[in-house]
mmCIF file of C-alpha atoms and ligand atoms in Angstrom:
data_model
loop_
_atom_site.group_PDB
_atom_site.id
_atom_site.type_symbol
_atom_site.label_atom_id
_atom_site.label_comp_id
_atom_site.label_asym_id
_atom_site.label_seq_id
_atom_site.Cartn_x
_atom_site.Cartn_y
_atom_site.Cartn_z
ATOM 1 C CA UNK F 1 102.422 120.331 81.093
ATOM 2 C CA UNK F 2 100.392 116.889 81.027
ATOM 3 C CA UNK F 3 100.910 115.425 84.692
ATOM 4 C CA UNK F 4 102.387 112.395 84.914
ATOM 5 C CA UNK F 5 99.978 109.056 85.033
ATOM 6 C CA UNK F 6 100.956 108.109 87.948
ATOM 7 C CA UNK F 7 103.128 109.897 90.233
ATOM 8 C CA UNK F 8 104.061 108.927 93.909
ATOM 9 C CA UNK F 9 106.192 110.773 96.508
ATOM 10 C CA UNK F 10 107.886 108.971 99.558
ATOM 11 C CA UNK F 11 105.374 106.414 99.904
ATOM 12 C CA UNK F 12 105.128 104.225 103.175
ATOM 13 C CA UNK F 13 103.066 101.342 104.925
ATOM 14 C CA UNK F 14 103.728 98.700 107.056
ATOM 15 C CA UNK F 15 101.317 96.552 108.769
ATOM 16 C CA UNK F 16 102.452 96.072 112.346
ATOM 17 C CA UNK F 17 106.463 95.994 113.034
ATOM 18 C CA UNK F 18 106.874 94.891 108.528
ATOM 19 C CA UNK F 19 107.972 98.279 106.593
ATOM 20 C CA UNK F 20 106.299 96.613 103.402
ATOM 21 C CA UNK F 21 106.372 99.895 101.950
ATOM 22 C CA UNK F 22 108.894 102.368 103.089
ATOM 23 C CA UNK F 23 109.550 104.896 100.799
ATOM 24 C CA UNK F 24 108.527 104.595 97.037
ATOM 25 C CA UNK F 25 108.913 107.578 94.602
ATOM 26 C CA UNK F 26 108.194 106.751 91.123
ATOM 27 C CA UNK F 27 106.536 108.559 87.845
ATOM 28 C CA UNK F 28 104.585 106.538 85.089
ATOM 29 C CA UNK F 29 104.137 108.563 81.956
ATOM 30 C CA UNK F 30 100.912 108.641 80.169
ATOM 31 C CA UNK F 31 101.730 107.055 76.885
ATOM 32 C CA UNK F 32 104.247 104.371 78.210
ATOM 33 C CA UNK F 33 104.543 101.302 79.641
ATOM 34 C CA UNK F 34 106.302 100.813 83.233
ATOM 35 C CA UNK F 35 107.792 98.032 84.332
ATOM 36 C CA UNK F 36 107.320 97.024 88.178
ATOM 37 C CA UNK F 37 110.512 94.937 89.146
ATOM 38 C CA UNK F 38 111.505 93.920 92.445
ATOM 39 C CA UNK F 39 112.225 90.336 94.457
ATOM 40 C CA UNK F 40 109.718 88.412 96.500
ATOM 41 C CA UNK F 41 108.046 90.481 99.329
ATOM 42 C CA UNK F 42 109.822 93.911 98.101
ATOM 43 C CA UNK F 43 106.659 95.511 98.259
ATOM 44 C CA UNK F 44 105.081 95.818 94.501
ATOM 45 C CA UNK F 45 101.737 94.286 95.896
ATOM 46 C CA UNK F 46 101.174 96.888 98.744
ATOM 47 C CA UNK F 47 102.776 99.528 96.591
ATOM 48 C CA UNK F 48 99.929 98.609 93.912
ATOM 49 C CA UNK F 49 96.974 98.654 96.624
ATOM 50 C CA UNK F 50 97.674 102.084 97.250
ATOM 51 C CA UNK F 51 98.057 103.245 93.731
ATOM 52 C CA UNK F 52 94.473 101.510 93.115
ATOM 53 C CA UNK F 53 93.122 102.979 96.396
ATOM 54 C CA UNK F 54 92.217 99.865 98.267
ATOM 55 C CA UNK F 55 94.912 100.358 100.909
ATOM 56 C CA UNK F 56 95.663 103.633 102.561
ATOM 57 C CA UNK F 57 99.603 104.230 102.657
ATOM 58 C CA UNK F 58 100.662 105.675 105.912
ATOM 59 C CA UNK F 59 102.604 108.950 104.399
ATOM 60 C CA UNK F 60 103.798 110.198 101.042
ATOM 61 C CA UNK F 61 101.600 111.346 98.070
ATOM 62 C CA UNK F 62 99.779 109.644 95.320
ATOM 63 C CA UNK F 63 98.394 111.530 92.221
ATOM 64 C CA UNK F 64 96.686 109.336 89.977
ATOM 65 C CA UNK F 65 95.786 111.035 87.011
ATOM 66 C CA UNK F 66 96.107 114.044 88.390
ATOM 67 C CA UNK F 67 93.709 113.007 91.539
ATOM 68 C CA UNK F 68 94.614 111.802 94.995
ATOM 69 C CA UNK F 69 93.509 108.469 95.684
ATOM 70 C CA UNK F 70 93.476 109.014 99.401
ATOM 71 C CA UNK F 71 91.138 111.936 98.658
ATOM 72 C CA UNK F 72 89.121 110.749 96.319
ATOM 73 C CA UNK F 73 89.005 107.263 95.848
ATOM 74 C CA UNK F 74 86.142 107.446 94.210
ATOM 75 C CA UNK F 75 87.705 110.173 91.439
ATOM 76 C CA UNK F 76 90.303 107.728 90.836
ATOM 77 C CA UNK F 77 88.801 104.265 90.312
ATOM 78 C CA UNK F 78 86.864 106.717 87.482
ATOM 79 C CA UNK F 79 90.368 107.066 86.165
ATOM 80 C CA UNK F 80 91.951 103.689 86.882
ATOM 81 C CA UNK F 81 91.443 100.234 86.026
ATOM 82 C CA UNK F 82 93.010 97.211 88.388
ATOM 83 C CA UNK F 83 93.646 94.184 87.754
ATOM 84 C CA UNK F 84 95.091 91.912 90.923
ATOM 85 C CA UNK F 85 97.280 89.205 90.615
ATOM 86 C CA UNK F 86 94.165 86.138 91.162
ATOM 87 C CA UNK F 87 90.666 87.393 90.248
ATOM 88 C CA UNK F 88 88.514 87.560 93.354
ATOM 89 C CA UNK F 89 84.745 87.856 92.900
ATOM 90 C CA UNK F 90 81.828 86.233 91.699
ATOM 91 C CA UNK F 91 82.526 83.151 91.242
ATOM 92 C CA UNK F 92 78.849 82.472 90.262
ATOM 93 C CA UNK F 93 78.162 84.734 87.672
ATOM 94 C CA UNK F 94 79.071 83.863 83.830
ATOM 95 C CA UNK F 95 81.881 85.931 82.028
ATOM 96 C CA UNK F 96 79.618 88.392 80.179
ATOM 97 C CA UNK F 97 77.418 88.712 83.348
ATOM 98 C CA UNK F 98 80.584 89.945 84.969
ATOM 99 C CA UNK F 99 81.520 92.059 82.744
ATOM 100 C CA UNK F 100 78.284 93.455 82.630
ATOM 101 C CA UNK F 101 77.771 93.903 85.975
ATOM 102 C CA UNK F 102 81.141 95.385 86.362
ATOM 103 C CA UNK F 103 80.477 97.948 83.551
ATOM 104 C CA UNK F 104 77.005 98.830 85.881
ATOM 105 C CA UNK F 105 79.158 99.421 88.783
ATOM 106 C CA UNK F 106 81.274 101.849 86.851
ATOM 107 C CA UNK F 107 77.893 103.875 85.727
ATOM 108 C CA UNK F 108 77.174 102.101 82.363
ATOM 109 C CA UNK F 109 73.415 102.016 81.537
ATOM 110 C CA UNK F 110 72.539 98.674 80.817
ATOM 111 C CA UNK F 111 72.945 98.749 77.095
ATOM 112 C CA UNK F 112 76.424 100.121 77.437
ATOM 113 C CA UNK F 113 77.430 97.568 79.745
ATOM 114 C CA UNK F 114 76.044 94.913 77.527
ATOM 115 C CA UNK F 115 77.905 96.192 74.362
ATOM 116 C CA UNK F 116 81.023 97.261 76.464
ATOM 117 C CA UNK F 117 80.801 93.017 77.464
ATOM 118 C CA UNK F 118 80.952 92.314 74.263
ATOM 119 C CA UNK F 119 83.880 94.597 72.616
ATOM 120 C CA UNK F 120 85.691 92.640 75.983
ATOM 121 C CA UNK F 121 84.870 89.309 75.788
ATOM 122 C CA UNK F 122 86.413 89.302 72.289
ATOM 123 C CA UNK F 123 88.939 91.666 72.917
ATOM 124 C CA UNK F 124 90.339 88.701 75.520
ATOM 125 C CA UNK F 125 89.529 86.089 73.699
ATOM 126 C CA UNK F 126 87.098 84.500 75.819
ATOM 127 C CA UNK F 127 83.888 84.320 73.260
ATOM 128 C CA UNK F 128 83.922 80.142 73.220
ATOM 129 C CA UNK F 129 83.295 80.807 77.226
ATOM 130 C CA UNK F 130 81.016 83.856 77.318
ATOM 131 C CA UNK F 131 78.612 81.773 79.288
ATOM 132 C CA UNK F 132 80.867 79.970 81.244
ATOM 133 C CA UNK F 133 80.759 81.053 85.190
ATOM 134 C CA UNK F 134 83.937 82.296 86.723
ATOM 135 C CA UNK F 135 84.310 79.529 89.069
ATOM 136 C CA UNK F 136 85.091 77.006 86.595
ATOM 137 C CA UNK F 137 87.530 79.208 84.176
ATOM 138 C CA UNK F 138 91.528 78.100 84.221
ATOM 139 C CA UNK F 139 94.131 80.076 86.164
ATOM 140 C CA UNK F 140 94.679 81.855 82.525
ATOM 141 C CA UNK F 141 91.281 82.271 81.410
ATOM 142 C CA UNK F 142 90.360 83.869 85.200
ATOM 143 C CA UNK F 143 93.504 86.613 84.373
ATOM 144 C CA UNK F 144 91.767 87.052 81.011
ATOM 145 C CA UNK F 145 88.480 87.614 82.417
ATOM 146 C CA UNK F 146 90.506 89.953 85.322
ATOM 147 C CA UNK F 147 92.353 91.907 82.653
ATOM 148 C CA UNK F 148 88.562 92.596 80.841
ATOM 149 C CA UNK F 149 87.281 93.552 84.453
ATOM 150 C CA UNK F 150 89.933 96.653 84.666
ATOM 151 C CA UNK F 151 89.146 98.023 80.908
ATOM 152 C CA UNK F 152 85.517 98.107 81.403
ATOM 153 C CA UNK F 153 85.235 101.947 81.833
ATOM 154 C CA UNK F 154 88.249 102.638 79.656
ATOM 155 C CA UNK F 155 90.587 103.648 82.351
ATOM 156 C CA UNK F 156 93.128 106.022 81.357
ATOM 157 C CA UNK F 157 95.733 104.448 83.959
ATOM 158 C CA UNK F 158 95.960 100.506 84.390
ATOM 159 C CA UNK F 159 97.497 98.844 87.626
ATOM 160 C CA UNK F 160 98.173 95.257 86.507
ATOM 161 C CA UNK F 161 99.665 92.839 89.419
ATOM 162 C CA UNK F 162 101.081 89.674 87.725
ATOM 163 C CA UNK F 163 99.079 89.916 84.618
ATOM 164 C CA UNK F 164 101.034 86.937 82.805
ATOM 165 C CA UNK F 165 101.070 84.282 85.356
ATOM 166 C CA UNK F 166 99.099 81.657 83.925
ATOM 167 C CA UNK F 167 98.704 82.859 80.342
ATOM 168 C CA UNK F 168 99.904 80.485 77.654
ATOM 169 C CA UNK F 169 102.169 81.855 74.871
ATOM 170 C CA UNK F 170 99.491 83.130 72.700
ATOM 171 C CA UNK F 171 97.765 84.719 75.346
ATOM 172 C CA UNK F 172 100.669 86.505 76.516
ATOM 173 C CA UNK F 173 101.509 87.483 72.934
ATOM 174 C CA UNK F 174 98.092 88.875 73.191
ATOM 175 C CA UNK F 175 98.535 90.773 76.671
ATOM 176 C CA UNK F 176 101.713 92.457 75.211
ATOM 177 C CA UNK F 177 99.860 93.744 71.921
ATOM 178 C CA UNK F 178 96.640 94.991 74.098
ATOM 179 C CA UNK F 179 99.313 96.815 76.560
ATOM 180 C CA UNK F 180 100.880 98.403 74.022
ATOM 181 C CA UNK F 181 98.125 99.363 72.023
ATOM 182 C CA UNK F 182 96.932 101.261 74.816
ATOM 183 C CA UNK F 183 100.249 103.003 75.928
ATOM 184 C CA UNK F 184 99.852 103.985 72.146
ATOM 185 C CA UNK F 185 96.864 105.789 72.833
ATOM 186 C CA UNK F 186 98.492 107.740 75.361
ATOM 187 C CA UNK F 187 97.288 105.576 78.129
ATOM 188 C CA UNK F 188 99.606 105.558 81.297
ATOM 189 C CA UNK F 189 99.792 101.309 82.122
ATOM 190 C CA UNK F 190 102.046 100.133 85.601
ATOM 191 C CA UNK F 191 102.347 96.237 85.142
ATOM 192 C CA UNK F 192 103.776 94.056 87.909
ATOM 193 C CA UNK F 193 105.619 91.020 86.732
ATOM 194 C CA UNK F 194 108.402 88.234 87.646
ATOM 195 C CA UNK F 195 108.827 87.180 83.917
ATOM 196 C CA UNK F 196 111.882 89.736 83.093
ATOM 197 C CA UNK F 197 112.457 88.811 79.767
ATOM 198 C CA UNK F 198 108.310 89.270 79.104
ATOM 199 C CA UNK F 199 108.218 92.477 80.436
ATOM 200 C CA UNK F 200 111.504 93.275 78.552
ATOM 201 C CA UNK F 201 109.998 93.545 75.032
ATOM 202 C CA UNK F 202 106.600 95.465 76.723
ATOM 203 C CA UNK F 203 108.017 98.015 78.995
ATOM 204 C CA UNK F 204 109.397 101.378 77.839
ATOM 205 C CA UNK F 205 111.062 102.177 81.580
ATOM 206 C CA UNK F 206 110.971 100.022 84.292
ATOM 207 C CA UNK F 207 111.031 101.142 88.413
ATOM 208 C CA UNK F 208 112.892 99.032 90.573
ATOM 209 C CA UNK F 209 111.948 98.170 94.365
ATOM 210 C CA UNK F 210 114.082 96.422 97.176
ATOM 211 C CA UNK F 211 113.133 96.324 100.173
ATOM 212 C CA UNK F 212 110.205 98.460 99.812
ATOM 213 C CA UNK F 213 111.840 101.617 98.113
ATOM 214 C CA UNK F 214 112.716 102.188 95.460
ATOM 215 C CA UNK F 215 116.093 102.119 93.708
ATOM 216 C CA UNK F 216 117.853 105.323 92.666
ATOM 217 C CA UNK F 217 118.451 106.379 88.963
ATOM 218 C CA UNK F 218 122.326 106.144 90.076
ATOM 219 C CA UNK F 219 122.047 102.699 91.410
ATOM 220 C CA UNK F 220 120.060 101.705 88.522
ATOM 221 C CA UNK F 221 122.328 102.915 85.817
ATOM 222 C CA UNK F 222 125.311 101.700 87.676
ATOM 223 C CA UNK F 223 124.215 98.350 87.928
ATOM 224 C CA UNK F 224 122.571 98.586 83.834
ATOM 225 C CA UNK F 225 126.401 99.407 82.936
ATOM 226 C CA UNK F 226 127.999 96.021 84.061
ATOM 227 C CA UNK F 227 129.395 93.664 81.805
ATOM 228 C CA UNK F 228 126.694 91.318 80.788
ATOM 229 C CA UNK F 229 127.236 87.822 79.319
ATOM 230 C CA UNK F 230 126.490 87.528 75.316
ATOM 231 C CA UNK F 231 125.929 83.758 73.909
ATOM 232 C CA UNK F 232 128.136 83.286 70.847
ATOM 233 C CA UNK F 233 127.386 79.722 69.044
ATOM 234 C CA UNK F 234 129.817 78.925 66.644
ATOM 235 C CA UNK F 235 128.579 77.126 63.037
ATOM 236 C CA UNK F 236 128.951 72.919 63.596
ATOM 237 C CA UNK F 237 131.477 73.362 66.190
ATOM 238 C CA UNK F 238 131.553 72.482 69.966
ATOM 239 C CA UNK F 239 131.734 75.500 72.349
ATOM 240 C CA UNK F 240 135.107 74.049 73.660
ATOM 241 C CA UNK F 241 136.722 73.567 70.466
ATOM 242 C CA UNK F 242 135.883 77.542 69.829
ATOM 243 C CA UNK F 243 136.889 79.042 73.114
ATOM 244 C CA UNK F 244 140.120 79.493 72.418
ATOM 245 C CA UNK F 245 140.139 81.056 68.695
ATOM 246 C CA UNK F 246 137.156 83.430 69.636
ATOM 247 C CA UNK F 247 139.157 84.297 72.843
ATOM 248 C CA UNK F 248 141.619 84.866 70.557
ATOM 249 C CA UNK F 249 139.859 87.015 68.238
ATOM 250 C CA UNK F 250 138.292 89.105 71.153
ATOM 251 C CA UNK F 251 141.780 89.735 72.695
ATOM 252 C CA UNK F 252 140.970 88.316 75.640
ATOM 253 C CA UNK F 253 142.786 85.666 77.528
ATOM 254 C CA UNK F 254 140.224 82.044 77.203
ATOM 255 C CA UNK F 255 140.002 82.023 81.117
ATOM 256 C CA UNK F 256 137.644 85.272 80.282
ATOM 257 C CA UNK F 257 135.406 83.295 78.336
ATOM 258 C CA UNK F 258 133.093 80.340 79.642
ATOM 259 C CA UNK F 259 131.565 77.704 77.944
ATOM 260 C CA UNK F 260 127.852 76.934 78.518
ATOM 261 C CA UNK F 261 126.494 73.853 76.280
ATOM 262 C CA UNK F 262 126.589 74.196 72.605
ATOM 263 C CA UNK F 263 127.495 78.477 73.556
ATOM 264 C CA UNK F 264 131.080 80.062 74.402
ATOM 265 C CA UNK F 265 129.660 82.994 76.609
ATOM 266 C CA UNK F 266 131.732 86.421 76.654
ATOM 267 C CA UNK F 267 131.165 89.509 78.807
ATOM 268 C CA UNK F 268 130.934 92.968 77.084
ATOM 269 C CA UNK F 269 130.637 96.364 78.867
ATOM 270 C CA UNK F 270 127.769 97.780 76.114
ATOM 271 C CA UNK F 271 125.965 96.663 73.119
ATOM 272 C CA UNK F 272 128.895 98.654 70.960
ATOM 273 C CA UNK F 273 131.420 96.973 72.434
ATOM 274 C CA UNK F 274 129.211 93.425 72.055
ATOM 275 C CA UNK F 275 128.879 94.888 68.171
ATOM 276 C CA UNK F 276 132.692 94.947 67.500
ATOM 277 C CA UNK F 277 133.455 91.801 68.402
ATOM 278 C CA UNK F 278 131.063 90.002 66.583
ATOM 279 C CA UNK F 279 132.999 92.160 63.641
ATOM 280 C CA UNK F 280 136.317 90.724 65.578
ATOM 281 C CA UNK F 281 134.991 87.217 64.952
ATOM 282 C CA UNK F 282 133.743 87.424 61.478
ATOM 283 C CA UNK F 283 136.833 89.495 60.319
ATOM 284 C CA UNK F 284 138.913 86.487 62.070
ATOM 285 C CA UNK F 285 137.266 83.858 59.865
ATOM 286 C CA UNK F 286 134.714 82.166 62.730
ATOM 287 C CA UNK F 287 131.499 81.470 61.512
ATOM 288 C CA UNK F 288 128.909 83.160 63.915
ATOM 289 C CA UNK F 289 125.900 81.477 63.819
ATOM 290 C CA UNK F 290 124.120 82.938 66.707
ATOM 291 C CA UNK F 291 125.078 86.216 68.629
ATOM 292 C CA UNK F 292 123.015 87.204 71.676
ATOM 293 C CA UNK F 293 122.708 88.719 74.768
ATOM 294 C CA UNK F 294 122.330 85.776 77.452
ATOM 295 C CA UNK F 295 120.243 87.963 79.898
ATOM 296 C CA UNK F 296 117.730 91.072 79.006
ATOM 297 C CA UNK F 297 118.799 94.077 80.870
ATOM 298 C CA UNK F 298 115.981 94.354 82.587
ATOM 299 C CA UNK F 299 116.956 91.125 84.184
ATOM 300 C CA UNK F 300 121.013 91.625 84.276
ATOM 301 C CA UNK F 301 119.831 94.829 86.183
ATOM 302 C CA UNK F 302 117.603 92.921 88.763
ATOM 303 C CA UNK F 303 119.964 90.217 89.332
ATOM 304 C CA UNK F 304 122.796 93.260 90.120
ATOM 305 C CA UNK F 305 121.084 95.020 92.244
ATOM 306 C CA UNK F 306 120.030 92.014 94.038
ATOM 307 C CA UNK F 307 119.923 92.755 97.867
ATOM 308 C CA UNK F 308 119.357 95.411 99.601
ATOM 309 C CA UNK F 309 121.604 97.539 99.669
ATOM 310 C CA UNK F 310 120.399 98.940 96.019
ATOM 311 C CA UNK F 311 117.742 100.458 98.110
ATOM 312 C CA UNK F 312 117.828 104.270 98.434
ATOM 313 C CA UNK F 313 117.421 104.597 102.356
HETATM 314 N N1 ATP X 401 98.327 92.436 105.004
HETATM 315 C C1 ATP X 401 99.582 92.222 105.387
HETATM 316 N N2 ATP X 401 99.890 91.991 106.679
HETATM 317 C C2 ATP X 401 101.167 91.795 107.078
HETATM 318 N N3 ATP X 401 102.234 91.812 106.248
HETATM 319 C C3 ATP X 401 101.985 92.033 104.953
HETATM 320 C C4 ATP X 401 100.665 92.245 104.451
HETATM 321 N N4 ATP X 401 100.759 92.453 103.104
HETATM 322 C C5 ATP X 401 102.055 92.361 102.802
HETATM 323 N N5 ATP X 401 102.805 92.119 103.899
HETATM 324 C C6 ATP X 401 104.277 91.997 103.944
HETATM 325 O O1 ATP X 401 104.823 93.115 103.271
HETATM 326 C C7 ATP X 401 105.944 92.745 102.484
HETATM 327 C C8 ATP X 401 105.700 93.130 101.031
HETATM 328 O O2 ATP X 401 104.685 92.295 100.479
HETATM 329 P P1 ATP X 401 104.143 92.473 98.988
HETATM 330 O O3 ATP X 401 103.064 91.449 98.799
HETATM 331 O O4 ATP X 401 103.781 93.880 98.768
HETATM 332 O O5 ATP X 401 105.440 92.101 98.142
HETATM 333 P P2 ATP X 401 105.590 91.790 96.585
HETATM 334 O O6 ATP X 401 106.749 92.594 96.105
HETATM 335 O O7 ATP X 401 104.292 91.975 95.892
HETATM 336 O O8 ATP X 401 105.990 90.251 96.622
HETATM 337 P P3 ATP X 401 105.792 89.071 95.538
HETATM 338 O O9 ATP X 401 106.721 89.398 94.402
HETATM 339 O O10 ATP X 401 106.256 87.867 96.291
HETATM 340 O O11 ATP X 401 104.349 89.032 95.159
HETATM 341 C C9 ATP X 401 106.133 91.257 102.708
HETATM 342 O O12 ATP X 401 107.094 91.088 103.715
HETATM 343 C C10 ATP X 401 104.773 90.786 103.189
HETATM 344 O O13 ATP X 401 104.906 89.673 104.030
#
C-alpha cells in the first residue's frame, strides 16, 4: 500500500504552561489536496513546524513521506517543500539569486539551480522582477517568491502556511491551478488558510483543529449535516415581497425564512433537499433567478464547530 503523505499520530507541544499542540492525528493522501482549518491560535502554525521539521513536537509520530522528521530531518526536507506564512530570508539577494541559491542548498549543481530558477520564476509569475531583491517585493509578490522557494527540489509533499494572504485575484487563481496540478501528479499538498470559501474549490478533504486537536470524523460530519442557509433571489422582485409565496411554495411557515438584501434566505438539511425546492419554486410559478448556497461547507462546518468543545479530548 502507498503510505500516506503525511501522516501524524497524537501529536503534542506546548511552549511553557500553552498546550499549542495537544493532540493532532491527521492523514494527507498523496494525490490530494488537504485543507488546514481551524480559528486563531488553534495550533495550525506549530502543527505545520513540526510537519516541516523545524520544531520538535513533544510526543506523537510524524511520517512524512514515509520518513520521520524527528529522525531524519534531513530525509524529509529531501521530501518536503515549506512555504511559511511571511517569507523570511535574504532580503538582499534578487529573486533568481534566491532561487538559485535555494536550489544549491537542496544539492542542485549550479546549472540545475540556474535552469530550475528559471522554470520558477515563470512558473510564479515573477519574470518582470527576476532581478528585483527580496526586500523590496509586495506582501504578494514575497508569497510568490516563498511559494517558488518550497518547489525548488520538486518536493513530493508541500506544507503551505497562509499561502493566499496577500495574493490578488489572479494570483490566487494561479495558486489554486499550480496546487492542483500538483495533487494531480500524485503529489501529497497540506495548505493552511483563513479564506474558507478559497480553499473550498482547492481542497479535496479538509482536517479541522480547535484547540490544538483535532476534530473527530463524528464531530465533523455532525456539524457538515446542519441545515445551511441557501440565497434564493427572485427575478425583479424585492426579497420581502417574495418571502411569503416562496415560503409558501417550500411549505414552510415565512417566520422560517429570512430576508437578507435583494435575497430571501432558506435553510435546507442537504443539497437534495436544497434541489427540490428550487423544483418547488419553479413548479409554483416564481421566477428563480439565482439559487445558492450562502456559506461553503467548509465554512458552515467551521463556523459549527466553533468552540471548543468540537475538540476530541
Ligand atoms: N513560540 C511560542 N511561544 C509561546 N507560545 C506560542 C509559540 N508559538 C505559538 N504559541 C501559542 O500556541 C498557540 C497556537 O499558535 P499557532 O500559531 O500554532 O496557531 P494558528 O492556528 O497558526 O493561529 P493563526 O490562525 O492565528 O495563525 C497560540 O496560543 C500561540 O500563542
Amino acid at each position: 500500500m502507498v503510505p500516506a503523505g503525511i501522516a501524524a499520530v497524537d501529536v503534542r507541544r506546548s511552549f511553557g504552561g500553552v498546550h499549542a499542540v495537544r493532540g493532532v492525528t491527521l492523514e494527507a493522501s498523496a494525490g490530494a489536496v488537504t485543507g488546514l482549518v481551524g480559528p486563531n491560535g488553534a495550533g495550525k502554525t506549530t502543527l505545520l513546524l513540526m510537519l516541516a521539521s523545524l520544531l520538535a513536537p513533544d510526543g506523537g509520530s510524524i511520517r512524512i513521506a514515509g520518513v520521520d522528521p524527528v529522525a531524519d530531518p534531513a530525509g524529509a526536507r529531501s521530501r518536503l517543500g515549506w512555504m511559511p506564512d511571511s517569507l523570511g530570508a535574504w532580503p538582499s539577494l534578487s529573486v533568481r539569486e534566491t532561487l538559485e541559491t535555494t536550489g544549491r542548498l537542496y544539492d542542485l549543481d549550479r546549472a540545475a539551480a540556474a535552469r530550475r530558477a528559471e522554470e520558477l520564476i515563470d512558473e510564479v509569475g515573477l519574470r518582470d522582477l527576476a532581478d528585483a531583491h527580496a526586500r523590496v517585493l509586495s506582501r504578494g509578490q514575497k508569497q510568490r517568491l516563498g511559494l517558488a522557494r518550497a518547489l525548488v527540489h520538486e518536493p513530493s509533499v508541500l506544507l503551505l502556511d497562509e499561502p493566499a494572504s496577500g495574493l490578488d485575484p489572479q494570483a490566487r487563481v494561479d495558486l489554486r491551478v499550480l496546487l492542483r496540478r500538483y495533487a494531480a501528479a500524485g503529489k501529497t499538498v497540506l495548505i493552511s488558510s483563513h479564506v474558507l470559501a478559497e480553499l473550498e474549490e482547492v481542497v479535496d478533504d479538509a482536517v479541522y483543529i480547535v484547540a490544538g486537536a483535532t476534530v473527530s470524523a463524528d464531530r465533523v460530519a455532525m456539524a457538515a449535516g446542519r441545515r445551511r442557509p441557501w440565497r434564493i433571489r427572485v427575478a425583479d422582485l424585492d426579497a420581502r415581497a417574495v418571502a411569503l409565496p416562496v415560503a409558501t411554495a417550500l411549505g414552510l411557515d415565512v417566520a422560517g425564512v429570512g430576508v437578507d438584501r435583494r435575497d430571501v434566505l432558506v435553510p435546507f438539511a442537504s443539497e437534495s433537499d436544497a434541489a427540490a425546492g428550487l423544483r418547488a419554486l419553479v413548479d409554483a410559478g416564481i421566477a428563480v433567478a439565482e439559487f445558492s448556497a450562502a456559506t461553503g461547507l467548509l465554512e458552515h462546518t467551521f463556523l459549527d464547530l466553533g468552540t471548543s468543545d468540537g475538540a476530541r479530548s
